[in-house]
Coordinates of C-alpha atoms in Angstrom, one line a residue:
M1 CA 60.6 -41.5 -17.1
K2 CA 61.6 -38.4 -19.2
S3 CA 58.4 -38.7 -21.2
R4 CA 56.3 -38.7 -18.0
W5 CA 58.1 -35.6 -16.7
L6 CA 57.6 -33.9 -20.1
T7 CA 53.9 -34.7 -20.0
N8 CA 53.5 -33.2 -16.5
I9 CA 55.4 -30.1 -17.5
I10 CA 53.1 -29.6 -20.5
L11 CA 50.0 -30.1 -18.4
L12 CA 51.3 -27.5 -15.8
V13 CA 51.9 -25.0 -18.6
I14 CA 48.4 -25.5 -19.9
V15 CA 46.9 -25.0 -16.4
L16 CA 49.0 -21.8 -15.9
I17 CA 47.9 -20.4 -19.3
T18 CA 44.3 -21.2 -18.5
L19 CA 44.5 -19.4 -15.1
I20 CA 46.2 -16.3 -16.7
L21 CA 43.6 -16.1 -19.5
S22 CA 40.7 -16.5 -16.9
W23 CA 42.2 -13.8 -14.7
T24 CA 42.6 -11.5 -17.7
I25 CA 39.0 -12.0 -18.8
F26 CA 37.6 -11.2 -15.4
Q27 CA 39.7 -8.1 -15.0
K28 CA 38.1 -6.6 -18.1
E29 CA 35.5 -3.9 -17.5
P30 CA 32.0 -5.2 -17.8
I31 CA 30.1 -4.1 -20.9
E32 CA 27.6 -1.5 -19.9
S33 CA 24.1 -1.7 -21.3
T34 CA 22.7 1.5 -22.7
K35 CA 19.7 2.6 -20.6
F36 CA 17.8 5.8 -20.9
E37 CA 16.3 7.4 -17.8
L38 CA 12.7 8.3 -18.3
T39 CA 12.9 11.5 -16.1
Q40 CA 15.4 13.2 -13.8
F41 CA 12.8 13.6 -11.1
K42 CA 12.5 12.1 -7.6
L43 CA 9.3 10.6 -6.3
S44 CA 9.2 13.3 -3.6
D45 CA 9.2 16.1 -6.2
F46 CA 5.5 15.7 -6.7
D47 CA 2.5 16.0 -4.3
E48 CA -0.4 15.3 -6.7
V49 CA -1.2 12.5 -9.3
K50 CA -4.0 12.3 -11.8
I51 CA -4.8 9.1 -13.7
D52 CA -7.0 9.6 -16.8
F53 CA -8.6 7.0 -19.0
P54 CA -10.6 7.8 -22.2
S55 CA -14.0 6.8 -20.9
K56 CA -13.6 6.9 -17.1
I57 CA -13.6 9.5 -14.4
S58 CA -10.2 10.6 -13.3
T59 CA -8.5 9.0 -10.2
H60 CA -7.0 11.9 -8.4
F61 CA -4.5 11.8 -5.5
K62 CA -2.9 14.6 -3.5
I63 CA -0.8 14.9 -0.4
I64 CA -2.8 16.5 2.4
D65 CA -1.3 16.9 5.9
N66 CA 1.7 14.8 4.8
H67 CA -0.4 11.9 3.7
W68 CA -1.7 10.8 0.3
R69 CA -5.5 11.1 0.0
M70 CA -7.8 10.2 -2.9
L71 CA -9.8 13.2 -4.0
S72 CA -11.7 11.5 -6.9
P73 CA -13.8 9.5 -7.6
F74 CA -14.0 9.0 -3.8
K75 CA -12.7 11.1 -0.9
A76 CA -10.7 8.7 1.2
R77 CA -7.3 7.8 2.6
A78 CA -5.2 6.4 -0.3
D79 CA -3.3 3.2 -0.2
E80 CA 0.1 4.8 -0.3
L81 CA 1.8 1.7 -1.5
Y82 CA -0.2 1.8 -4.8
V83 CA 0.4 5.6 -5.1
Y84 CA 4.2 5.1 -4.8
R85 CA 4.1 2.2 -7.4
I86 CA 2.6 4.6 -9.8
L87 CA 5.1 7.4 -8.9
S88 CA 8.0 5.0 -9.4
I89 CA 7.7 5.3 -13.2
L90 CA 9.5 8.6 -12.7
A91 CA 12.6 6.7 -11.6
T92 CA 12.5 3.9 -14.2
S93 CA 14.7 3.5 -17.2
S94 CA 14.3 2.2 -20.8
L95 CA 16.5 0.2 -23.2
E96 CA 14.8 2.1 -26.0
K97 CA 14.5 5.9 -26.7
L98 CA 12.6 6.3 -30.0
S99 CA 11.5 9.2 -32.1
A100 CA 8.0 10.5 -31.6
D101 CA 7.5 11.3 -35.3
D102 CA 4.9 8.5 -35.8
L103 CA 2.9 8.2 -32.7
S104 CA 0.3 5.9 -34.3
K105 CA 3.0 3.3 -34.7
Y106 CA 3.1 2.9 -30.9
G107 CA -0.6 3.5 -30.2
L108 CA 0.2 6.9 -28.7
D109 CA -1.9 9.0 -31.1
Q110 CA -4.9 7.8 -29.1
P111 CA -3.4 6.8 -25.7
N112 CA -5.3 4.5 -23.5
L113 CA -3.9 6.0 -20.3
K114 CA -2.5 9.4 -19.2
I115 CA -0.8 10.0 -15.9
T116 CA -0.1 13.6 -14.8
F117 CA 2.4 14.3 -12.0
L118 CA 1.8 17.7 -10.4
A119 CA 3.7 20.0 -8.1
D120 CA 4.0 23.8 -7.6
E121 CA 6.6 24.1 -10.4
H122 CA 6.0 20.9 -12.4
N123 CA 3.3 19.5 -14.7
E124 CA 4.7 16.3 -16.2
V125 CA 2.5 14.1 -18.4
I126 CA 3.2 10.5 -19.5
L127 CA 1.0 8.8 -22.1
F128 CA 0.7 5.1 -22.5
G129 CA 0.3 3.3 -25.8
T130 CA 0.5 -0.3 -27.1
Y131 CA 2.6 -3.2 -25.8
N132 CA 5.6 -4.6 -27.5
P133 CA 4.7 -8.0 -28.8
I134 CA 8.1 -9.5 -28.1
N135 CA 8.8 -8.5 -24.5
E136 CA 5.3 -7.3 -23.5
D137 CA 6.7 -3.9 -22.3
Q138 CA 4.7 -0.9 -23.1
Y139 CA 5.4 2.2 -25.2
V140 CA 5.1 5.5 -23.4
L141 CA 5.5 9.1 -24.5
Y142 CA 7.3 11.6 -22.4
R143 CA 8.6 15.0 -23.6
D144 CA 8.6 14.2 -27.3
N145 CA 10.4 10.8 -26.8
V146 CA 9.0 7.3 -26.9
F147 CA 10.3 4.8 -24.3
L148 CA 9.6 1.2 -23.6
V149 CA 8.8 0.4 -20.0
S150 CA 7.3 -2.3 -17.9
G151 CA 3.6 -2.8 -18.3
G152 CA 3.2 -3.0 -14.6
F153 CA 2.9 0.7 -14.2
S154 CA -0.3 0.9 -16.3
E155 CA -1.5 -2.3 -14.7
T156 CA -1.4 -0.7 -11.3
A157 CA -2.9 2.6 -12.5
S158 CA -5.7 0.6 -14.1
F159 CA -6.9 -0.9 -10.8
M160 CA -10.5 0.0 -9.8
P161 CA -10.3 3.2 -7.8
V162 CA -12.0 1.5 -4.8
E163 CA -9.0 -0.8 -4.7
L164 CA -6.7 2.2 -4.2
I165 CA -8.3 3.2 -0.9
D166 CA -6.4 2.4 2.3
K167 CA -7.9 -0.8 3.7
N168 CA -6.9 -0.1 7.3
P169 CA -9.9 1.1 9.4
I170 CA -7.4 3.1 11.5
A171 CA -4.8 5.1 9.7
K172 CA -1.2 4.4 10.5
Y173 CA -0.8 7.9 11.8
E174 CA -3.9 7.7 14.0
I175 CA -2.8 6.7 17.6
I176 CA -5.5 4.9 19.6
K177 CA -6.1 6.1 23.1
S178 CA -9.1 4.0 24.1
F179 CA -11.9 1.7 23.0
D180 CA -15.5 2.1 24.2
F181 CA -17.4 -1.1 23.5
S182 CA -20.1 -0.5 26.1
R183 CA -23.0 -0.1 23.6
L184 CA -22.4 -3.6 22.1
E185 CA -24.7 -6.3 23.5
Q186 CA -22.0 -8.5 24.9
W187 CA -20.6 -5.6 26.9
Q188 CA -23.6 -3.6 27.9
D189 CA -23.8 -5.1 31.4
S190 CA -20.1 -4.6 32.1
H191 CA -19.8 -1.2 30.3
L192 CA -16.4 -2.2 28.9
K193 CA -13.9 0.5 28.0
L194 CA -10.2 -0.2 27.3
N195 CA -7.6 2.5 27.8
F196 CA -4.1 2.5 26.3
N197 CA -1.7 5.1 27.8
S198 CA 1.5 6.6 26.5
N199 CA 3.5 4.0 28.4
K200 CA 1.7 1.3 26.4
V201 CA -0.1 0.0 29.5
W202 CA -3.7 -1.1 29.3
S203 CA -6.3 -0.3 31.9
V204 CA -10.0 -1.2 31.9
E205 CA -13.2 0.5 33.0
G206 CA -16.3 -1.4 33.7
K207 CA -18.1 -3.6 36.2
N208 CA -16.3 -6.6 37.6
I209 CA -13.7 -6.9 34.8
S210 CA -9.9 -6.8 34.8
V211 CA -7.3 -7.0 32.1
I212 CA -4.0 -8.9 31.8
Q213 CA -1.4 -6.8 29.9
A214 CA 0.0 -9.6 27.8
E215 CA -3.4 -10.8 26.7
A216 CA -4.5 -7.2 25.9
N217 CA -1.4 -6.7 23.8
E218 CA -1.9 -9.9 22.0
W219 CA -5.5 -9.0 21.2
Y220 CA -4.5 -5.5 19.9
E221 CA -1.7 -6.9 17.7
M222 CA -4.0 -9.5 16.2
T223 CA -6.7 -7.0 15.4
W224 CA -6.5 -3.3 15.4
M225 CA -2.8 -2.7 14.9
N226 CA -2.4 -2.3 11.2
I227 CA -4.6 -5.2 10.2
P228 CA -6.2 -4.4 6.8
A229 CA -9.7 -5.3 5.9
K230 CA -10.4 -7.7 3.0
S231 CA -12.0 -4.9 1.1
V232 CA -13.5 -1.4 1.6
E233 CA -16.2 0.5 -0.2
P234 CA -18.1 3.8 0.1
Y235 CA -21.4 3.2 1.9
K236 CA -24.5 5.2 3.0
I237 CA -25.9 4.1 6.3
D238 CA -29.6 3.9 7.1
Q239 CA -29.8 5.3 10.6
R240 CA -33.4 4.0 10.9
V241 CA -32.1 0.4 11.3
G242 CA -30.6 1.1 14.7
Y243 CA -27.2 -0.6 14.2
K244 CA -25.1 -1.1 17.3
S245 CA -21.9 1.1 17.5
F246 CA -18.7 1.6 19.4
D247 CA -16.2 4.4 19.7
I248 CA -12.4 4.7 19.4
L249 CA -10.8 7.7 20.9
L250 CA -7.5 8.9 19.4
K251 CA -4.5 10.5 21.1
N252 CA -5.5 13.9 19.7
N253 CA -9.0 13.3 21.4
K254 CA -10.7 12.8 18.0
K255 CA -13.6 10.3 18.5
L256 CA -14.2 7.8 15.7
N257 CA -17.7 6.2 15.6
F258 CA -18.0 2.7 14.1
Y259 CA -21.3 1.0 13.3
R260 CA -21.5 -2.8 13.2
I261 CA -23.6 -3.4 10.1
Q262 CA -23.3 -7.2 10.0
E263 CA -21.5 -10.0 12.0
S264 CA -21.9 -13.0 9.7
P265 CA -20.8 -14.4 7.3
E266 CA -18.3 -11.5 7.6
L267 CA -18.0 -8.5 9.9
L268 CA -19.0 -5.2 8.2
L269 CA -17.9 -2.1 10.1
F270 CA -18.9 1.4 8.9
R271 CA -16.6 4.3 9.8
E272 CA -18.9 7.2 10.1
D273 CA -16.5 10.1 9.5
E274 CA -15.1 8.5 6.3
G275 CA -18.4 7.1 5.0
L276 CA -16.6 3.8 4.3
L277 CA -17.6 0.2 4.9
Y278 CA -14.8 -2.2 5.9
H279 CA -15.1 -6.0 5.3
F280 CA -13.4 -8.5 7.7
P281 CA -13.5 -12.3 8.0
S282 CA -16.0 -13.4 10.6
D283 CA -13.3 -15.0 12.9
L284 CA -11.2 -11.9 12.9
G285 CA -14.2 -9.7 13.2
F286 CA -15.4 -11.6 16.3
T287 CA -12.0 -11.1 18.0
M288 CA -11.9 -7.4 17.1
L289 CA -15.0 -6.7 19.1
N290 CA -14.2 -9.1 22.0
P291 CA -10.9 -8.1 23.7
H292 CA -9.2 -10.4 26.2
V293 CA -10.6 -9.3 29.5
Q294 CA -11.7 -11.4 32.4
Q295 CA -14.4 -11.3 35.1
K296 CA -13.2 -10.5 38.6
E297 CA -13.7 -13.1 41.1
E298 CA -16.5 -12.3 43.5
K299 CA -15.4 -12.1 47.1

């Protein structure tokens, strides 16, 4: 009996010691890893970005009227997500901060990419060199120091410029007021025009047609409300062909003219003021040009 009690006491002591040691270990301050911030800037400190490659034309972005636009090689609305991905290198950090005495060691004597961040008071340049063979991070040069950062920054910057154009045919800041589809074949007889007022209520103009609010909202959400195209490209229209067109009127009374270049196997819409061609899948394209309206019953 005494030996059993002695065994239990020993086990209890072992458990208590284990708990005390575990508690002590977890109470210790975690070991901080040494990280070097690449810059002290915020993304909002800059309103212009230039991306330069040795043998390519620069890709140039600038904030105009509070929105990012591409100035080169095309003039277009920029895909702001991509621009901010590029800008985010300003807020990144590195586990390495190396001397810039031997730039050839890191491929920075002949960099394969240069990104310049511009503002009224700043002109900051980051050069991109070779990749680290162990972790595949990339060496960059900034202000006489070499850092090791994710290769994703240069990967994003290396996208074809056409991929950096906003793929939404209607910008997020453009508020739609009405659609005029009356020149399209399927709506010529009814002269269809859909209006959307400030109270988010739809009304319809045309012959013997009416609109149901829920169905009009569903159509709009499925199509024109921030639905990006598959792709977009600069395009020069041949007016001699006689393409059918329709208008979208914005809240500021600016009228956007779209030409239907093709319906199948995909819908191609040309936005005249931008000079851009938007590609949509055929099923989505059909729905975009055929809102949910219904014929009025004849009395």
